[in-house]
Short mmCIF file of C-alpha atoms in Angstrom, two decimals:
data_model
loop_
_atom_site.label_atom_id
_atom_site.label_comp_id
_atom_site.label_asym_id
_atom_site.label_seq_id
_atom_site.Cartn_x
_atom_site.Cartn_y
_atom_site.Cartn_z
CA MET A 1 2.26 7.14 9.85
CA VAL A 2 -0.73 6.19 7.61
CA SER A 3 -0.48 9.63 6.06
CA VAL A 4 3.22 9.22 5.27
CA VAL A 5 2.60 5.76 3.78
CA GLN A 6 -0.25 7.08 1.64
CA ASP A 7 1.96 9.91 0.38
CA GLN A 8 4.75 7.51 -0.62
CA MET A 9 2.85 4.48 -1.87
CA VAL A 10 -0.08 6.21 -3.65
CA ASN A 11 1.24 9.62 -4.79
CA ARG A 12 4.85 8.87 -5.43
CA ASP A 13 5.38 5.15 -6.17
CA LYS A 14 1.81 4.60 -7.47
CA ALA A 15 2.12 1.11 -6.14
CA ILE A 16 -1.38 1.00 -4.72
CA LYS A 17 -4.66 2.97 -4.96
CA ASN A 18 -6.26 5.11 -2.34
CA GLU A 19 -8.95 2.42 -1.94
CA VAL A 20 -6.37 -0.02 -0.57
CA ILE A 21 -5.37 2.46 2.18
CA LEU A 22 -8.96 3.20 3.04
CA ASP A 23 -9.96 -0.45 3.11
CA GLY A 24 -6.94 -1.22 5.33
CA ILE A 25 -7.97 1.56 7.78
CA SER A 26 -11.53 0.22 7.81
CA LEU A 27 -10.46 -3.29 8.69
CA ALA A 28 -7.77 -2.14 11.22
CA SER A 29 -10.35 0.03 12.95
CA VAL A 30 -12.55 -2.93 13.95
CA LEU A 31 -9.67 -5.22 14.91
CA PRO A 32 -7.49 -4.98 18.07
CA GLY A 33 -3.93 -3.69 17.99
CA PRO A 34 -2.05 -0.63 16.76
CA LEU A 35 -4.02 0.77 13.80
CA ALA A 36 -1.05 2.21 11.76
CA VAL A 37 1.08 -0.99 11.90
CA ASN A 38 -1.96 -3.08 11.03
CA VAL A 39 -2.70 -0.82 8.00
CA VAL A 40 0.89 -1.27 6.77
CA THR A 41 0.53 -5.04 7.27
CA TYR A 42 -2.64 -4.93 5.16
CA ILE A 43 -0.82 -3.08 2.39
CA GLY A 44 2.08 -5.55 2.49
CA TYR A 45 -0.36 -8.51 2.15
CA GLN A 46 -2.02 -6.79 -0.83
CA LEU A 47 1.30 -6.32 -2.53
CA ASN A 48 2.87 -9.76 -1.90
CA GLY A 49 0.75 -11.97 0.38
CA ILE A 50 2.00 -13.34 3.67
CA LYS A 51 5.68 -12.48 2.87
CA GLY A 52 4.82 -8.89 2.05
CA ALA A 53 2.73 -8.56 5.21
CA LEU A 54 5.47 -9.82 7.49
CA LEU A 55 8.17 -7.78 5.76
CA SER A 56 6.06 -4.60 5.93
CA MET A 57 5.30 -5.15 9.62
CA THR A 58 9.00 -5.68 10.37
CA ALA A 59 10.19 -2.77 8.25
CA VAL A 60 7.79 -0.25 9.74
CA THR A 61 8.77 -1.07 13.37
CA LEU A 62 12.48 -1.95 13.11
CA PRO A 63 13.89 1.60 12.73
CA SER A 64 11.86 2.86 15.64
CA PHE A 65 12.85 -0.23 17.70
CA ILE A 66 16.52 0.61 17.16
CA LEU A 67 16.04 4.31 18.00
CA VAL A 68 14.06 3.63 21.15
CA LEU A 69 16.54 0.94 22.21
CA GLY A 70 19.36 3.52 21.99
CA LEU A 71 17.36 6.23 23.73
CA SER A 72 16.29 3.76 26.49
CA TRP A 73 19.91 2.91 27.14
CA SER A 74 20.76 6.64 27.27
CA TYR A 75 17.83 7.31 29.60
CA PHE A 76 18.51 4.58 32.10
CA GLU A 77 22.28 5.23 31.94
CA TYR A 78 22.16 9.03 32.35
CA GLY A 79 18.57 9.79 33.27
CA THR A 80 18.03 12.62 30.76
CA LEU A 81 16.05 13.29 27.58
CA PRO A 82 17.68 16.36 26.07
CA LEU A 83 15.52 18.44 23.67
CA VAL A 84 12.71 15.85 23.60
CA GLU A 85 9.99 18.27 24.54
CA ASN A 86 10.99 20.89 21.87
CA ILE A 87 11.35 18.23 19.19
CA PHE A 88 7.87 16.90 20.00
CA SER A 89 6.40 20.44 20.05
CA GLY A 90 7.76 20.94 16.53
CA ILE A 91 6.61 17.55 15.17
CA MET A 92 2.95 17.72 16.29
CA PRO A 93 1.90 20.80 14.16
CA ALA A 94 3.58 19.21 11.15
CA VAL A 95 1.77 15.94 11.75
CA VAL A 96 -1.60 17.80 11.71
CA ALA A 97 -0.68 19.60 8.51
CA ILE A 98 0.34 16.36 6.73
CA ILE A 99 -2.87 14.58 7.86
CA VAL A 100 -5.06 17.39 6.55
CA ILE A 101 -3.33 17.38 3.15
CA VAL A 102 -3.63 13.58 2.90
CA ALA A 103 -7.37 13.76 3.76
CA ILE A 104 -7.86 16.47 1.14
CA ARG A 105 -6.17 14.37 -1.56
CA MET A 106 -8.05 11.25 -0.56
CA THR A 107 -11.29 13.24 -0.78
CA LYS A 108 -10.50 14.34 -4.34
CA LYS A 109 -9.93 10.73 -5.50
CA SER A 110 -12.55 8.80 -3.44
CA VAL A 111 -15.53 11.11 -2.75
CA THR A 112 -17.32 11.40 -6.04
CA ASP A 113 -20.85 12.54 -5.40
CA TYR A 114 -23.02 14.43 -2.90
CA LYS A 115 -24.06 11.29 -1.09
CA GLN A 116 -20.48 10.36 -0.29
CA TRP A 117 -19.81 13.98 0.71
CA GLY A 118 -22.67 13.77 3.16
CA ILE A 119 -21.28 10.54 4.67
CA CYS A 120 -17.83 12.08 4.87
CA ILE A 121 -18.83 15.28 6.63
CA LEU A 122 -21.26 13.60 9.01
CA SER A 123 -18.70 11.00 9.96
CA GLY A 124 -16.05 13.66 10.76
CA LEU A 125 -18.43 15.76 12.79
CA LEU A 126 -19.78 12.87 14.86
CA LEU A 127 -16.27 11.61 15.66
CA ILE A 128 -15.15 15.12 16.78
CA TRP A 129 -18.27 15.65 18.80
CA LEU A 130 -18.60 12.19 20.46
CA GLY A 131 -15.23 10.41 19.98
CA GLY A 132 -14.18 7.05 21.23
CA PHE A 133 -13.66 3.56 19.82
CA PHE A 134 -17.38 2.55 19.88
CA ILE A 135 -18.31 5.68 17.92
CA THR A 136 -15.58 4.77 15.42
CA LEU A 137 -16.96 1.25 15.12
CA GLY A 138 -20.54 2.64 14.80
CA LEU A 139 -19.49 5.06 12.05
CA ILE A 140 -17.81 2.22 10.13
CA ILE A 141 -20.91 0.01 10.33
CA THR A 142 -23.23 2.90 9.56
CA GLY A 143 -21.14 4.13 6.65
CA GLY A 144 -21.11 0.58 5.16
CA LEU A 145 -24.85 0.21 5.57
CA ALA A 146 -25.42 3.62 3.93
CA GLY A 147 -23.27 2.50 1.01
CA PHE A 148 -25.27 -0.67 0.63
CA ILE A 149 -28.58 1.29 0.67
CA LEU A 150 -27.37 3.97 -1.73
CA TYR A 151 -25.31 2.01 -4.24
CA TYR A 152 -26.16 -1.71 -4.21
CA LYS A 153 -28.92 -1.46 -6.82
CA SER A 154 -26.87 0.55 -9.27
CA LEU A 155 -23.84 -1.78 -8.87
CA SER A 156 -26.02 -4.85 -9.50
CA LYS A 157 -26.90 -3.42 -12.91
CA GLN A 158 -23.21 -3.22 -13.85
CA ASP A 159 -20.73 -5.97 -14.69
CA SER A 160 -19.18 -7.24 -11.47
CA THR A 161 -15.40 -6.82 -11.70
CA GLU A 162 -12.67 -6.66 -9.09
CA ILE A 163 -11.30 -3.14 -8.59
CA SER A 164 -7.61 -3.71 -7.83
CA PRO A 165 -6.18 -7.14 -7.06
CA ILE A 166 -2.53 -6.25 -6.98
CA ARG A 167 -1.12 -9.77 -6.96
CA LYS A 168 -2.67 -13.16 -6.68
CA LYS A 169 -2.43 -14.43 -3.07
CA LYS A 170 -1.48 -17.91 -1.92
CA ASN A 171 -3.75 -19.90 0.37
CA PHE A 172 -3.76 -18.58 3.89
CA PRO A 173 -0.74 -20.04 5.78
CA TYR A 174 -2.33 -22.14 8.47
CA LEU A 175 1.03 -23.83 9.07
CA PHE A 176 2.46 -20.42 9.93
CA LEU A 177 -0.19 -19.91 12.56
CA SER A 178 0.52 -23.34 14.02
CA ILE A 179 4.19 -22.60 14.24
CA LEU A 180 3.49 -19.24 15.85
CA GLY A 181 1.30 -20.85 18.44
CA ALA A 182 3.99 -23.44 19.16
CA VAL A 183 6.59 -20.73 19.68
CA ILE A 184 4.37 -18.80 22.06
CA ILE A 185 3.64 -21.90 24.12
CA ALA A 186 7.35 -22.75 24.19
CA VAL A 187 8.31 -19.30 25.41
CA ILE A 188 5.63 -19.36 28.16
CA PHE A 189 7.00 -22.68 29.48
CA ILE A 190 10.73 -21.94 29.04
CA PRO A 191 11.16 -20.76 32.68
CA LEU A 192 10.23 -24.25 33.86
CA LEU A 193 13.18 -25.69 31.96
CA ALA A 194 15.69 -22.87 32.57
CA PRO A 195 18.78 -23.33 34.83
CA PRO A 196 18.29 -22.13 38.40
CA GLY A 197 20.29 -18.91 37.87
CA MET A 198 18.29 -17.93 34.79
CA GLN A 199 14.77 -18.68 35.92
CA GLY A 200 14.15 -15.12 37.11
CA PHE A 201 15.25 -13.70 33.76
CA PHE A 202 13.08 -16.04 31.74
CA ALA A 203 10.15 -15.48 34.14
CA ASP A 204 10.46 -11.74 33.30
CA ILE A 205 10.59 -12.52 29.57
CA ARG A 206 7.50 -14.74 29.86
CA LYS A 207 5.62 -12.05 31.79
CA LEU A 208 6.49 -9.37 29.19
CA MET A 209 5.25 -11.61 26.41
CA VAL A 210 2.03 -12.47 28.17
CA VAL A 211 1.21 -8.85 29.22
CA PHE A 212 1.92 -7.20 25.86
CA SER A 213 0.47 -9.95 23.63
CA GLY A 214 -2.66 -9.82 25.72
CA MET A 215 -2.87 -6.03 25.15
CA SER A 216 -2.22 -6.59 21.44
CA LEU A 217 -5.18 -8.82 21.11
CA THR A 218 -7.66 -7.19 23.48
CA LEU A 219 -7.27 -3.41 23.17
CA PHE A 220 -9.07 -1.46 20.44
CA GLY A 221 -8.77 2.11 19.18
CA GLY A 222 -5.05 2.67 18.37
CA GLY A 223 -2.05 3.94 20.25
CA TYR A 224 -3.52 6.86 22.20
CA VAL A 225 -6.26 4.65 23.56
CA PHE A 226 -3.60 2.07 24.60
CA ILE A 227 -1.61 4.54 26.69
CA PRO A 228 -3.88 4.72 29.78
CA ALA A 229 -4.38 0.93 29.71
CA ILE A 230 -0.62 0.30 29.53
CA GLN A 231 -0.01 2.85 32.33
CA GLU A 232 -2.54 1.12 34.61
CA THR A 233 -0.89 -2.27 33.95
CA VAL A 234 2.85 -1.43 34.11
CA VAL A 235 2.70 1.36 36.66
CA GLN A 236 -0.19 0.80 39.02
CA ASN A 237 -0.51 -3.01 38.89
CA LEU A 238 2.93 -4.46 38.12
CA HIS A 239 5.05 -1.51 39.37
CA TRP A 240 7.55 -1.94 36.53
CA LEU A 241 7.91 1.76 36.00
CA THR A 242 7.41 4.92 37.99
CA VAL A 243 4.90 7.47 36.62
CA ARG A 244 7.85 9.71 35.54
CA GLU A 245 9.59 6.83 33.78
CA PHE A 246 6.35 5.83 32.00
CA THR A 247 5.74 9.46 30.83
CA ASP A 248 9.32 9.73 29.52
CA GLY A 249 8.95 6.33 27.81
CA ILE A 250 5.82 7.54 25.94
CA ALA A 251 7.66 10.70 24.95
CA ILE A 252 10.54 8.66 23.53
CA GLY A 253 8.06 6.63 21.54
CA GLN A 254 6.34 9.72 20.14
CA ILE A 255 9.45 11.39 18.80
CA THR A 256 10.62 8.38 16.84
CA PRO A 257 9.27 7.83 13.27
CA GLY A 258 7.06 4.96 14.08
CA PRO A 259 4.07 3.73 16.10
CA ILE A 260 3.36 5.17 19.51
CA LEU A 261 3.30 1.63 20.96
CA ILE A 262 7.06 1.29 20.27
CA SER A 263 7.14 2.55 23.86
CA ALA A 264 6.79 -1.15 24.74
CA THR A 265 10.49 -1.36 23.77
CA PHE A 266 11.33 1.14 26.48
CA ILE A 267 9.31 -0.80 29.08
CA GLY A 268 10.86 -4.12 28.05
CA TYR A 269 14.36 -2.70 28.25
CA LYS A 270 13.77 -1.50 31.81
CA ILE A 271 12.67 -5.01 32.88
CA ALA A 272 15.11 -7.31 31.02
CA GLY A 273 17.49 -5.29 28.91
CA PHE A 274 17.89 -5.99 25.18
CA TRP A 275 15.93 -9.25 25.23
CA GLY A 276 13.16 -7.73 27.24
CA ALA A 277 12.89 -4.85 24.71
CA PHE A 278 12.91 -7.36 21.81
CA ILE A 279 10.22 -9.63 23.31
CA ALA A 280 7.98 -6.77 24.36
CA THR A 281 8.15 -5.21 20.89
CA ILE A 282 7.25 -8.49 19.18
CA ALA A 283 4.47 -9.20 21.63
CA ILE A 284 2.76 -5.81 21.15
CA PHE A 285 2.81 -5.96 17.34
CA LEU A 286 2.89 -9.52 16.11
CA PRO A 287 -0.35 -11.05 17.49
CA SER A 288 -2.64 -8.37 16.26
CA GLY A 289 -0.64 -8.32 12.98
CA VAL A 290 -1.30 -12.02 12.46
CA LEU A 291 -5.01 -11.41 13.18
CA MET A 292 -4.91 -8.57 10.56
CA ILE A 293 -3.46 -10.92 8.00
CA ALA A 294 -6.25 -13.39 8.68
CA GLY A 295 -8.87 -10.71 8.36
CA THR A 296 -7.31 -9.42 5.11
CA HIS A 297 -7.28 -12.91 3.66
CA PHE A 298 -10.93 -13.49 4.34
CA LEU A 299 -11.98 -9.94 3.26
CA ASP A 300 -10.24 -10.44 -0.11
CA LYS A 301 -12.33 -13.54 -0.71
CA PHE A 302 -15.57 -11.51 -0.72
CA LYS A 303 -14.35 -8.30 -2.42
CA LYS A 304 -15.74 -9.19 -5.82
CA SER A 305 -19.28 -9.23 -4.41
CA ASN A 306 -21.43 -6.21 -5.33
CA LEU A 307 -22.70 -6.23 -1.75
CA VAL A 308 -19.20 -5.71 -0.45
CA LYS A 309 -18.38 -3.16 -3.08
CA SER A 310 -21.45 -1.09 -2.15
CA PHE A 311 -20.54 -1.43 1.53
CA PHE A 312 -17.11 0.04 0.86
CA MET A 313 -18.53 2.85 -1.27
CA GLY A 314 -20.16 4.14 1.90
CA LEU A 315 -17.39 3.10 4.27
CA ARG A 316 -14.51 4.88 2.42
CA PRO A 317 -15.93 8.40 2.68
CA ALA A 318 -16.76 7.69 6.35
CA VAL A 319 -13.05 6.80 6.90
CA ILE A 320 -11.97 9.99 5.15
CA GLY A 321 -14.15 11.98 7.48
CA MET A 322 -12.58 10.22 10.42
CA ILE A 323 -9.09 11.19 9.08
CA PHE A 324 -10.16 14.88 9.04
CA ALA A 325 -11.42 14.37 12.59
CA ALA A 326 -8.12 12.85 13.60
CA SER A 327 -6.28 15.98 12.52
CA PHE A 328 -8.69 18.03 14.69
CA THR A 329 -8.26 15.82 17.71
CA ILE A 330 -4.51 15.83 17.52
CA GLY A 331 -4.57 19.59 16.94
CA GLN A 332 -6.42 20.01 20.21
CA SER A 333 -3.43 18.56 22.11
CA ILE A 334 -1.13 21.25 20.75
CA GLU A 335 -0.51 24.45 22.68
CA ILE A 336 -1.46 27.35 20.40
CA ASN A 337 1.37 29.79 20.10
CA TRP A 338 3.20 31.56 17.34
CA GLN A 339 5.82 28.79 17.01
CA SER A 340 3.18 26.13 16.44
CA ILE A 341 1.30 28.26 13.91
CA VAL A 342 4.49 29.03 11.98
CA ILE A 343 5.54 25.34 11.81
CA PHE A 344 2.02 24.31 10.74
CA LEU A 345 1.92 26.90 7.95
CA ILE A 346 5.45 26.17 6.68
CA ILE A 347 4.88 22.36 6.51
CA PHE A 348 1.40 22.73 5.03
CA LEU A 349 2.51 25.08 2.27
CA ILE A 350 5.67 23.13 1.44
CA HIS A 351 3.87 19.77 1.34
CA PHE A 352 0.78 21.03 -0.47
CA LYS A 353 2.50 23.21 -3.05
CA TYR A 354 5.76 21.42 -3.69
CA ASN A 355 4.83 17.93 -2.60
CA VAL A 356 7.94 17.37 -0.51
CA ASN A 357 8.16 13.95 0.95
CA ALA A 358 6.37 13.79 4.33
CA ALA A 359 9.13 11.53 5.64
CA ILE A 360 11.51 14.47 5.16
CA LEU A 361 9.19 17.06 6.63
CA ILE A 362 8.73 15.28 9.97
CA PRO A 363 12.43 15.47 11.03
CA VAL A 364 12.63 19.00 9.57
CA SER A 365 9.69 19.99 11.83
CA GLY A 366 11.54 18.47 14.79
CA ILE A 367 14.59 20.69 13.97
CA LEU A 368 12.28 23.69 13.68
CA GLY A 369 10.86 22.82 17.06
CA ILE A 370 14.37 22.93 18.60
CA LEU A 371 15.12 26.28 16.95
CA LEU A 372 11.83 28.05 17.58
CA PHE A 373 10.93 26.77 21.05
CA THR A 374 14.39 27.65 22.43
CA ILE A 375 14.00 31.28 21.39
#
């Protein structure tokens, strides 16, 4: 998702710079919640403050929410997921190709000397070799410290100017946070005030909100790290889903053009229908999104500092190395066969040579998956 957003916002619309994407990834990597949605929230805040952040967060999840809602209804009504496996088999090689191209283009724009090349390569290799959230966090901190050591003195000799404030931000909306807290408290205590016949329904709604908002604020490392934690909670502990239902729910989330954690919609639908899906979706994305907005606000206050600038000069190439590593890690999950190789090469060449929109290539790769994997 980050790769698609970078392709559209940086290369096509030229609305932001690569540095904004990389800084968003850096901040999202050290905060809890779904990384891609938090990066989009960061971009929205940079473009138009709190309104832009909330609009971006909504826009990036709403289409997937609608699709998953429809697929969930079909699944629980008829118990089938036609063509899902073949669609997913076609999409994954295309995703790897797009991520590789985005990383190459980011490298051309943001890695400017041999020191940054060294940080980039070392970061990618360490993440591939060791992996895990704590390694990611360590690479971010180490990359930033390396930038401070290598570039702070030279920056101090230059005139200190801000790189790219896109639009002046308003003061951080503390009132918004207060209202959000009041809404959460109200929803938690609604079952106590509900009519006798509705108490069970509202109790389910409350439980969905508590469970998924807790995950949103306490789990680090992105969607793929969330999956085993969610499975342990909703399958082993709460018995909301069977193992088969959970696996199918994750598959539904993965074939939609959005974050993996949109699978929360599927789980919520199983428990309490439409309103369960709605509450579960809000609970998994909104709390960490609000935290991301707060982090963005305070980060922007210090961005003019030469210390912070030097920190990011080391951190950005480290993040690019991590993006290369992500393509390798995702590639390892793909079964190597002639169909996967053909799809990878087709998408890579079309996107690299003709710069076709990545948002078009993803559904095209899904169609290729249906055609090639049914041969």
